[in-house]
Amino acid sequence: MKIGTGLLALSLTVASAAAVADDELAIVGSWSGLPLHKQYEAPFWNDKLPEASGGRISTSLTTHDQMGIKGSDVFRMLGDGVFDVGMTVADYAVSDAPALEGLDVPLIATDAASAMKMVQAARPLVDDIYKDVFNAKVLGIAPYPPQVVFCNAEINGLADLEGKKIRASGRMTAKLLEALGAEGVTIGFGEVPGALQRGVVDCAVTGAGSGYSAGWWEVSTHLMPIPLGGWDPVVTAINLDKWNAMSADDQALLEKEVASGLEQPAWETAQNALATDIACLTGEGDCPGEKRSMKLVTVSDADIAKAREILISKVLPDWSERAGKDWGERWNGTVGKATGVAIKLQ
């Protein structure tokens, strides 16, 4: 019923605009309660794009959680034409496309500039995956802040994760956690607070801002800001049939506006957002909102070096084998070349 109601609302809104617009877009955004959607997606689709098009493009926006559908279903439904534009975390779709894990590799990028460089290098691979697997064209890729570690247990460094059950933000992160001696657990984002409170998991990985907005500080005591979960890029894609039916002018406008009005602002604020989010979660530093009191766990250079060595020696070769040798070679020639990291291929 919830899914049907959401789709009906989209259909009615788009139909009401059909008389005045050349292109009508039914859009499903990422998590409704998180900053990426509230600060960037919603203003862009509701206001900026229609205004930039002079009314030629009308939009109707909801989110996958408001519709009651899983994040892993967003791009499947997009490919089937259930809606026109979909946005969600790329890692949600890796069960359909294991090669997509190569977009968001933990620990390679420790700041927003290097994360953007990594994503831009991976873009040709991502474009091909979405075209071939999801019948979709990628319009843009925006970041969540680095995916850090929240624990409802005493930890003082990376070694203390050994033996703990940890909610991973993606499959590659789960492999990294397992290599560190932890147990990677798959739990939906919205289910994490209850799991932490009940002891189903000891720790969980997500963006610092996402955890703050979702109240993870209420059920966590320790925050370790090591980017074990990468940057959790959110892909914005349009159904390929819808894209091909649009005029060349509207195609060009849509690509240009997504790049300048959605992607760029999200990347520009990503680095400062991390520092602010950590300050808000720990109470240490400037916070524009209400300060919390999680204990900040200092990440040592030795911890980062250890995790990165495991990533390069175990996690990336494992991914290359699962994705297929051709993807490993392509990754080495794009992301690897841009970041100075090479997968040792068999």
Short mmCIF file of C-alpha atoms in Angstrom, two decimals:
data_model
loop_
_atom_site.label_atom_id
_atom_site.label_comp_id
_atom_site.label_asym_id
_atom_site.label_seq_id
_atom_site.Cartn_x
_atom_site.Cartn_y
_atom_site.Cartn_z
CA MET A 1 0.00 0.00 0.00
CA LYS A 2 2.82 2.39 0.88
CA ILE A 3 4.58 1.79 -2.44
CA GLY A 4 1.38 2.17 -4.40
CA THR A 5 0.52 5.43 -2.67
CA GLY A 6 3.94 6.87 -3.42
CA LEU A 7 3.77 5.92 -7.09
CA LEU A 8 0.23 7.27 -7.40
CA ALA A 9 1.33 10.60 -5.94
CA LEU A 10 4.18 10.77 -8.43
CA SER A 11 1.86 9.96 -11.34
CA LEU A 12 -0.77 12.53 -10.38
CA THR A 13 1.79 15.31 -9.87
CA VAL A 14 3.54 14.64 -13.16
CA ALA A 15 0.23 14.41 -15.03
CA SER A 16 -0.88 17.79 -13.68
CA ALA A 17 2.26 19.41 -15.13
CA ALA A 18 2.05 17.71 -18.52
CA ALA A 19 0.10 20.51 -20.12
CA VAL A 20 2.86 23.07 -19.67
CA ALA A 21 6.15 21.13 -19.72
CA ASP A 22 8.03 19.46 -22.57
CA ASP A 23 9.60 16.89 -20.22
CA GLU A 24 8.13 15.63 -16.94
CA LEU A 25 10.41 13.76 -14.56
CA ALA A 26 9.24 11.49 -11.75
CA ILE A 27 12.18 11.38 -9.33
CA VAL A 28 13.06 9.13 -6.40
CA GLY A 29 15.74 10.59 -4.14
CA SER A 30 18.02 9.20 -1.44
CA TRP A 31 17.25 9.08 2.30
CA SER A 32 14.71 11.83 3.08
CA GLY A 33 16.06 12.65 6.54
CA LEU A 34 19.73 13.06 5.64
CA PRO A 35 21.55 16.29 4.70
CA LEU A 36 22.32 15.29 1.09
CA HIS A 37 18.64 15.11 0.25
CA LYS A 38 17.46 18.03 2.35
CA GLN A 39 20.24 20.46 1.41
CA TYR A 40 20.95 19.50 -2.20
CA GLU A 41 18.57 17.04 -3.86
CA ALA A 42 15.27 18.61 -2.82
CA PRO A 43 16.19 22.23 -3.67
CA PHE A 44 17.70 21.15 -6.98
CA TRP A 45 14.80 19.06 -8.28
CA ASN A 46 11.98 21.11 -6.78
CA ASP A 47 13.26 24.58 -7.66
CA LYS A 48 16.60 24.97 -9.45
CA LEU A 49 16.06 22.66 -12.42
CA PRO A 50 12.50 23.78 -13.29
CA GLU A 51 13.65 27.39 -13.05
CA ALA A 52 16.77 26.81 -15.17
CA SER A 53 14.66 25.12 -17.85
CA GLY A 54 12.22 28.00 -18.02
CA GLY A 55 9.43 25.56 -17.19
CA ARG A 56 10.27 23.12 -20.01
CA ILE A 57 11.13 20.44 -17.42
CA SER A 58 8.71 19.71 -14.60
CA THR A 59 9.56 17.50 -11.66
CA SER A 60 7.91 15.43 -8.96
CA LEU A 61 10.16 14.29 -6.12
CA THR A 62 9.84 11.67 -3.42
CA THR A 63 12.41 9.36 -1.78
CA HIS A 64 12.78 5.60 -1.60
CA ASP A 65 12.16 5.52 2.16
CA GLN A 66 9.03 7.64 1.76
CA MET A 67 7.83 5.19 -0.90
CA GLY A 68 8.64 2.22 1.31
CA ILE A 69 11.06 0.56 -1.11
CA LYS A 70 14.52 -0.76 -0.33
CA GLY A 71 17.58 1.10 -1.50
CA SER A 72 18.64 -2.04 -3.37
CA ASP A 73 15.47 -1.84 -5.48
CA VAL A 74 15.87 1.76 -6.64
CA PHE A 75 17.99 1.15 -9.74
CA ARG A 76 16.16 -2.06 -10.65
CA MET A 77 12.87 -0.16 -10.66
CA LEU A 78 14.51 2.73 -12.51
CA GLY A 79 15.64 0.38 -15.26
CA ASP A 80 12.10 -0.98 -15.55
CA GLY A 81 10.75 2.55 -16.03
CA VAL A 82 8.75 2.70 -12.78
CA PHE A 83 10.09 6.25 -12.41
CA ASP A 84 12.39 8.45 -14.49
CA VAL A 85 15.27 9.44 -12.19
CA GLY A 86 16.67 7.53 -9.22
CA MET A 87 19.25 8.45 -6.59
CA THR A 88 20.72 6.20 -3.96
CA VAL A 89 23.98 4.83 -2.59
CA ALA A 90 25.88 2.85 -5.22
CA ASP A 91 26.78 0.17 -2.67
CA TYR A 92 23.08 -0.71 -2.39
CA ALA A 93 23.23 -2.03 -5.96
CA VAL A 94 26.37 -4.18 -5.81
CA SER A 95 24.41 -7.44 -5.57
CA ASP A 96 23.29 -6.75 -9.13
CA ALA A 97 26.67 -5.44 -10.27
CA PRO A 98 29.72 -6.53 -8.21
CA ALA A 99 31.96 -4.38 -10.42
CA LEU A 100 30.24 -1.33 -8.91
CA GLU A 101 32.11 -1.93 -5.64
CA GLY A 102 35.16 -0.42 -7.35
CA LEU A 103 33.57 3.03 -7.19
CA ASP A 104 33.82 3.34 -3.41
CA VAL A 105 37.02 1.82 -2.06
CA PRO A 106 37.73 2.36 1.66
CA LEU A 107 40.81 4.26 2.88
CA ILE A 108 42.10 5.35 -0.53
CA ALA A 109 40.59 8.83 -0.15
CA THR A 110 41.03 10.55 3.21
CA ASP A 111 39.72 13.96 2.14
CA ALA A 112 37.01 15.28 -0.18
CA ALA A 113 39.42 16.38 -2.92
CA SER A 114 40.97 12.92 -3.26
CA ALA A 115 37.54 11.26 -3.00
CA MET A 116 36.25 13.38 -5.87
CA LYS A 117 39.35 12.53 -7.90
CA MET A 118 38.70 8.82 -7.28
CA VAL A 119 35.04 9.09 -8.27
CA GLN A 120 35.84 11.05 -11.42
CA ALA A 121 38.39 8.42 -12.44
CA ALA A 122 35.80 5.67 -11.90
CA ARG A 123 33.09 7.47 -13.88
CA PRO A 124 33.64 5.64 -17.23
CA LEU A 125 33.33 2.29 -15.42
CA VAL A 126 30.18 3.42 -13.61
CA ASP A 127 28.65 4.74 -16.84
CA ASP A 128 29.06 1.34 -18.49
CA ILE A 129 27.67 -0.56 -15.50
CA TYR A 130 24.51 1.54 -15.33
CA LYS A 131 23.93 1.34 -19.06
CA ASP A 132 24.43 -2.43 -19.26
CA VAL A 133 22.90 -3.54 -15.95
CA PHE A 134 20.26 -0.94 -15.12
CA ASN A 135 19.21 0.48 -18.51
CA ALA A 136 20.17 3.89 -17.16
CA LYS A 137 22.40 6.87 -17.85
CA VAL A 138 24.45 8.33 -15.00
CA LEU A 139 23.87 12.06 -14.54
CA GLY A 140 26.04 12.65 -11.48
CA ILE A 141 27.72 11.21 -8.40
CA ALA A 142 27.65 13.07 -5.07
CA PRO A 143 29.22 12.06 -1.75
CA TYR A 144 28.01 11.33 1.68
CA PRO A 145 30.76 12.29 4.17
CA PRO A 146 33.36 9.59 4.97
CA GLN A 147 31.87 6.45 6.46
CA VAL A 148 33.24 6.26 9.98
CA VAL A 149 32.80 3.88 12.93
CA PHE A 150 30.20 4.26 15.69
CA CYS A 151 30.55 1.82 18.60
CA ASN A 152 28.42 1.05 21.60
CA ALA A 153 31.47 -0.54 23.22
CA GLU A 154 34.84 0.52 24.56
CA ILE A 155 37.38 0.94 21.74
CA ASN A 156 40.70 2.75 21.69
CA GLY A 157 42.00 1.89 18.24
CA LEU A 158 41.66 -0.31 15.20
CA ALA A 159 42.79 -3.47 17.02
CA ASP A 160 39.78 -3.24 19.33
CA LEU A 161 37.43 -3.96 16.40
CA GLU A 162 38.65 -7.57 16.36
CA GLY A 163 35.92 -9.98 17.44
CA LYS A 164 33.18 -7.36 17.27
CA LYS A 165 30.03 -7.54 15.16
CA ILE A 166 29.99 -4.47 12.93
CA ARG A 167 27.38 -3.21 10.50
CA ALA A 168 29.18 -2.52 7.22
CA SER A 169 28.13 0.23 4.83
CA GLY A 170 29.02 -1.86 1.76
CA ARG A 171 30.36 -5.22 0.65
CA MET A 172 33.96 -4.08 0.32
CA THR A 173 33.81 -2.60 3.81
CA ALA A 174 32.48 -5.92 5.11
CA LYS A 175 35.44 -7.72 3.53
CA LEU A 176 37.84 -5.24 5.13
CA LEU A 177 36.25 -5.68 8.55
CA GLU A 178 36.47 -9.45 8.25
CA ALA A 179 40.16 -9.17 7.34
CA LEU A 180 40.62 -7.11 10.52
CA GLY A 181 39.11 -9.95 12.55
CA ALA A 182 35.65 -8.42 12.97
CA GLU A 183 32.34 -9.86 11.77
CA GLY A 184 30.74 -7.80 9.00
CA VAL A 185 26.96 -7.68 9.40
CA THR A 186 24.41 -6.52 6.83
CA ILE A 187 21.70 -4.35 8.40
CA GLY A 188 19.63 -1.61 6.79
CA PHE A 189 20.47 1.95 7.79
CA GLY A 190 17.14 2.53 9.51
CA GLU A 191 17.51 -0.65 11.59
CA VAL A 192 20.91 0.20 13.04
CA PRO A 193 19.89 2.14 16.19
CA GLY A 194 17.77 -0.76 17.42
CA ALA A 195 20.53 -3.24 16.57
CA LEU A 196 23.11 -1.23 18.52
CA GLN A 197 20.77 -0.84 21.47
CA ARG A 198 19.95 -4.57 21.62
CA GLY A 199 23.55 -5.70 21.11
CA VAL A 200 22.86 -7.31 17.74
CA VAL A 201 25.90 -5.36 16.59
CA ASP A 202 28.65 -3.72 18.65
CA CYS A 203 29.54 -1.07 16.08
CA ALA A 204 28.25 0.32 12.80
CA VAL A 205 29.72 2.21 9.87
CA THR A 206 28.06 5.24 8.30
CA GLY A 207 28.71 8.91 7.58
CA ALA A 208 29.25 11.08 10.64
CA GLY A 209 26.49 13.46 9.55
CA SER A 210 24.11 10.62 8.77
CA GLY A 211 24.70 9.12 12.21
CA TYR A 212 24.16 12.49 13.85
CA SER A 213 20.92 13.15 11.94
CA ALA A 214 19.60 9.65 12.62
CA GLY A 215 20.36 9.75 16.34
CA TRP A 216 23.04 7.07 16.45
CA TRP A 217 24.69 9.05 19.26
CA GLU A 218 21.83 7.92 21.49
CA VAL A 219 22.91 4.27 21.21
CA SER A 220 26.68 4.69 20.68
CA THR A 221 29.44 5.74 23.04
CA HIS A 222 32.60 5.88 20.87
CA LEU A 223 33.33 7.48 17.50
CA MET A 224 36.39 6.47 15.46
CA PRO A 225 36.73 8.75 12.38
CA ILE A 226 38.67 6.37 10.14
CA PRO A 227 37.05 6.11 6.68
CA LEU A 228 36.56 2.33 6.76
CA GLY A 229 33.45 2.69 4.62
CA GLY A 230 34.79 5.04 1.95
CA TRP A 231 32.56 7.97 0.99
CA ASP A 232 29.36 6.08 0.08
CA PRO A 233 28.80 7.88 -3.25
CA VAL A 234 25.18 8.48 -4.26
CA VAL A 235 24.56 7.98 -7.96
CA THR A 236 21.94 10.03 -9.81
CA ALA A 237 20.74 8.21 -12.93
CA ILE A 238 17.94 8.53 -15.46
CA ASN A 239 16.10 5.71 -17.21
CA LEU A 240 17.78 5.28 -20.59
CA ASP A 241 14.51 5.13 -22.54
CA LYS A 242 13.38 8.37 -20.90
CA TRP A 243 16.77 9.94 -21.65
CA ASN A 244 16.63 8.96 -25.32
CA ALA A 245 13.12 10.45 -25.61
CA MET A 246 14.26 13.86 -24.39
CA SER A 247 15.31 16.61 -26.77
CA ALA A 248 19.01 17.28 -27.23
CA ASP A 249 18.57 20.69 -25.59
CA ASP A 250 16.93 19.22 -22.50
CA GLN A 251 19.56 16.48 -22.29
CA ALA A 252 22.35 19.06 -22.35
CA LEU A 253 20.56 21.25 -19.81
CA LEU A 254 19.93 18.36 -17.45
CA GLU A 255 23.57 17.19 -17.48
CA LYS A 256 24.87 20.73 -17.02
CA GLU A 257 22.51 21.58 -14.16
CA VAL A 258 23.08 18.32 -12.26
CA ALA A 259 26.83 18.92 -12.44
CA SER A 260 26.68 22.55 -11.29
CA GLY A 261 23.59 22.54 -9.08
CA LEU A 262 23.77 19.17 -7.34
CA GLU A 263 27.16 17.48 -7.66
CA GLN A 264 29.46 20.47 -7.22
CA PRO A 265 27.82 21.96 -4.10
CA ALA A 266 27.75 18.56 -2.38
CA TRP A 267 31.45 17.99 -3.02
CA GLU A 268 32.40 21.54 -2.01
CA THR A 269 30.91 21.14 1.47
CA ALA A 270 31.86 17.49 2.08
CA GLN A 271 35.18 18.15 3.83
CA ASN A 272 33.99 20.86 6.20
CA ALA A 273 30.87 18.84 6.90
CA LEU A 274 32.96 16.01 8.34
CA ALA A 275 34.73 18.30 10.83
CA THR A 276 31.43 19.86 11.86
CA ASP A 277 29.72 16.50 12.23
CA ILE A 278 32.50 15.17 14.45
CA ALA A 279 32.30 18.31 16.58
CA CYS A 280 28.55 17.89 16.96
CA LEU A 281 28.82 14.21 17.87
CA THR A 282 31.62 14.63 20.41
CA GLY A 283 31.02 18.14 21.70
CA GLU A 284 34.61 19.05 20.79
CA GLY A 285 34.73 22.06 18.46
CA ASP A 286 32.23 24.33 16.73
CA CYS A 287 28.80 22.84 16.11
CA PRO A 288 25.87 24.81 14.64
CA GLY A 289 23.40 22.42 16.25
CA GLU A 290 23.07 20.58 19.53
CA LYS A 291 26.31 19.03 20.79
CA ARG A 292 26.46 15.39 21.87
CA SER A 293 29.03 13.65 24.04
CA MET A 294 30.48 10.64 22.22
CA LYS A 295 34.09 9.80 22.99
CA LEU A 296 36.39 10.63 20.08
CA VAL A 297 38.84 7.80 19.40
CA THR A 298 42.10 9.04 17.91
CA VAL A 299 43.10 7.23 14.73
CA SER A 300 46.84 6.61 14.60
CA ASP A 301 48.98 6.59 11.48
CA ALA A 302 49.78 2.96 12.29
CA ASP A 303 46.06 2.08 12.25
CA ILE A 304 45.56 3.71 8.88
CA ALA A 305 48.65 2.02 7.47
CA LYS A 306 47.53 -1.39 8.73
CA ALA A 307 44.03 -1.08 7.31
CA ARG A 308 45.35 0.20 3.98
CA GLU A 309 47.80 -2.71 3.72
CA ILE A 310 44.94 -5.17 4.25
CA LEU A 311 42.88 -3.35 1.65
CA ILE A 312 45.61 -3.58 -0.99
CA SER A 313 46.80 -7.12 -0.22
CA LYS A 314 43.46 -8.83 0.44
CA VAL A 315 40.30 -6.80 -0.19
CA LEU A 316 41.00 -5.37 -3.64
CA PRO A 317 42.31 -8.65 -5.12
CA ASP A 318 39.21 -10.40 -3.73
CA TRP A 319 36.97 -7.83 -5.43
CA SER A 320 38.86 -8.10 -8.71
CA GLU A 321 38.37 -11.86 -8.71
CA ARG A 322 34.65 -11.59 -8.03
CA ALA A 323 34.08 -8.79 -10.53
CA GLY A 324 36.19 -10.43 -13.26
CA LYS A 325 39.73 -9.77 -14.47
CA ASP A 326 38.70 -7.22 -17.07
CA TRP A 327 37.23 -4.97 -14.36
CA GLY A 328 40.42 -5.21 -12.32
CA GLU A 329 42.46 -4.13 -15.32
CA ARG A 330 40.09 -1.26 -16.04
CA TRP A 331 40.19 -0.17 -12.40
CA ASN A 332 44.00 -0.17 -12.42
CA GLY A 333 44.00 1.97 -15.55
CA THR A 334 41.54 4.53 -14.17
CA VAL A 335 41.06 4.72 -10.40
CA GLY A 336 44.36 2.99 -9.66
CA LYS A 337 46.26 5.35 -11.93
CA ALA A 338 44.61 8.39 -10.35
CA THR A 339 45.21 7.26 -6.76
CA GLY A 340 48.53 5.44 -7.04
CA VAL A 341 47.04 2.13 -5.90
CA ALA A 342 47.35 -0.99 -8.07
CA ILE A 343 45.56 -4.32 -7.73
CA LYS A 344 47.86 -7.31 -8.11
CA LEU A 345 46.00 -9.30 -10.73
CA GLN A 346 46.32 -13.06 -11.03
#
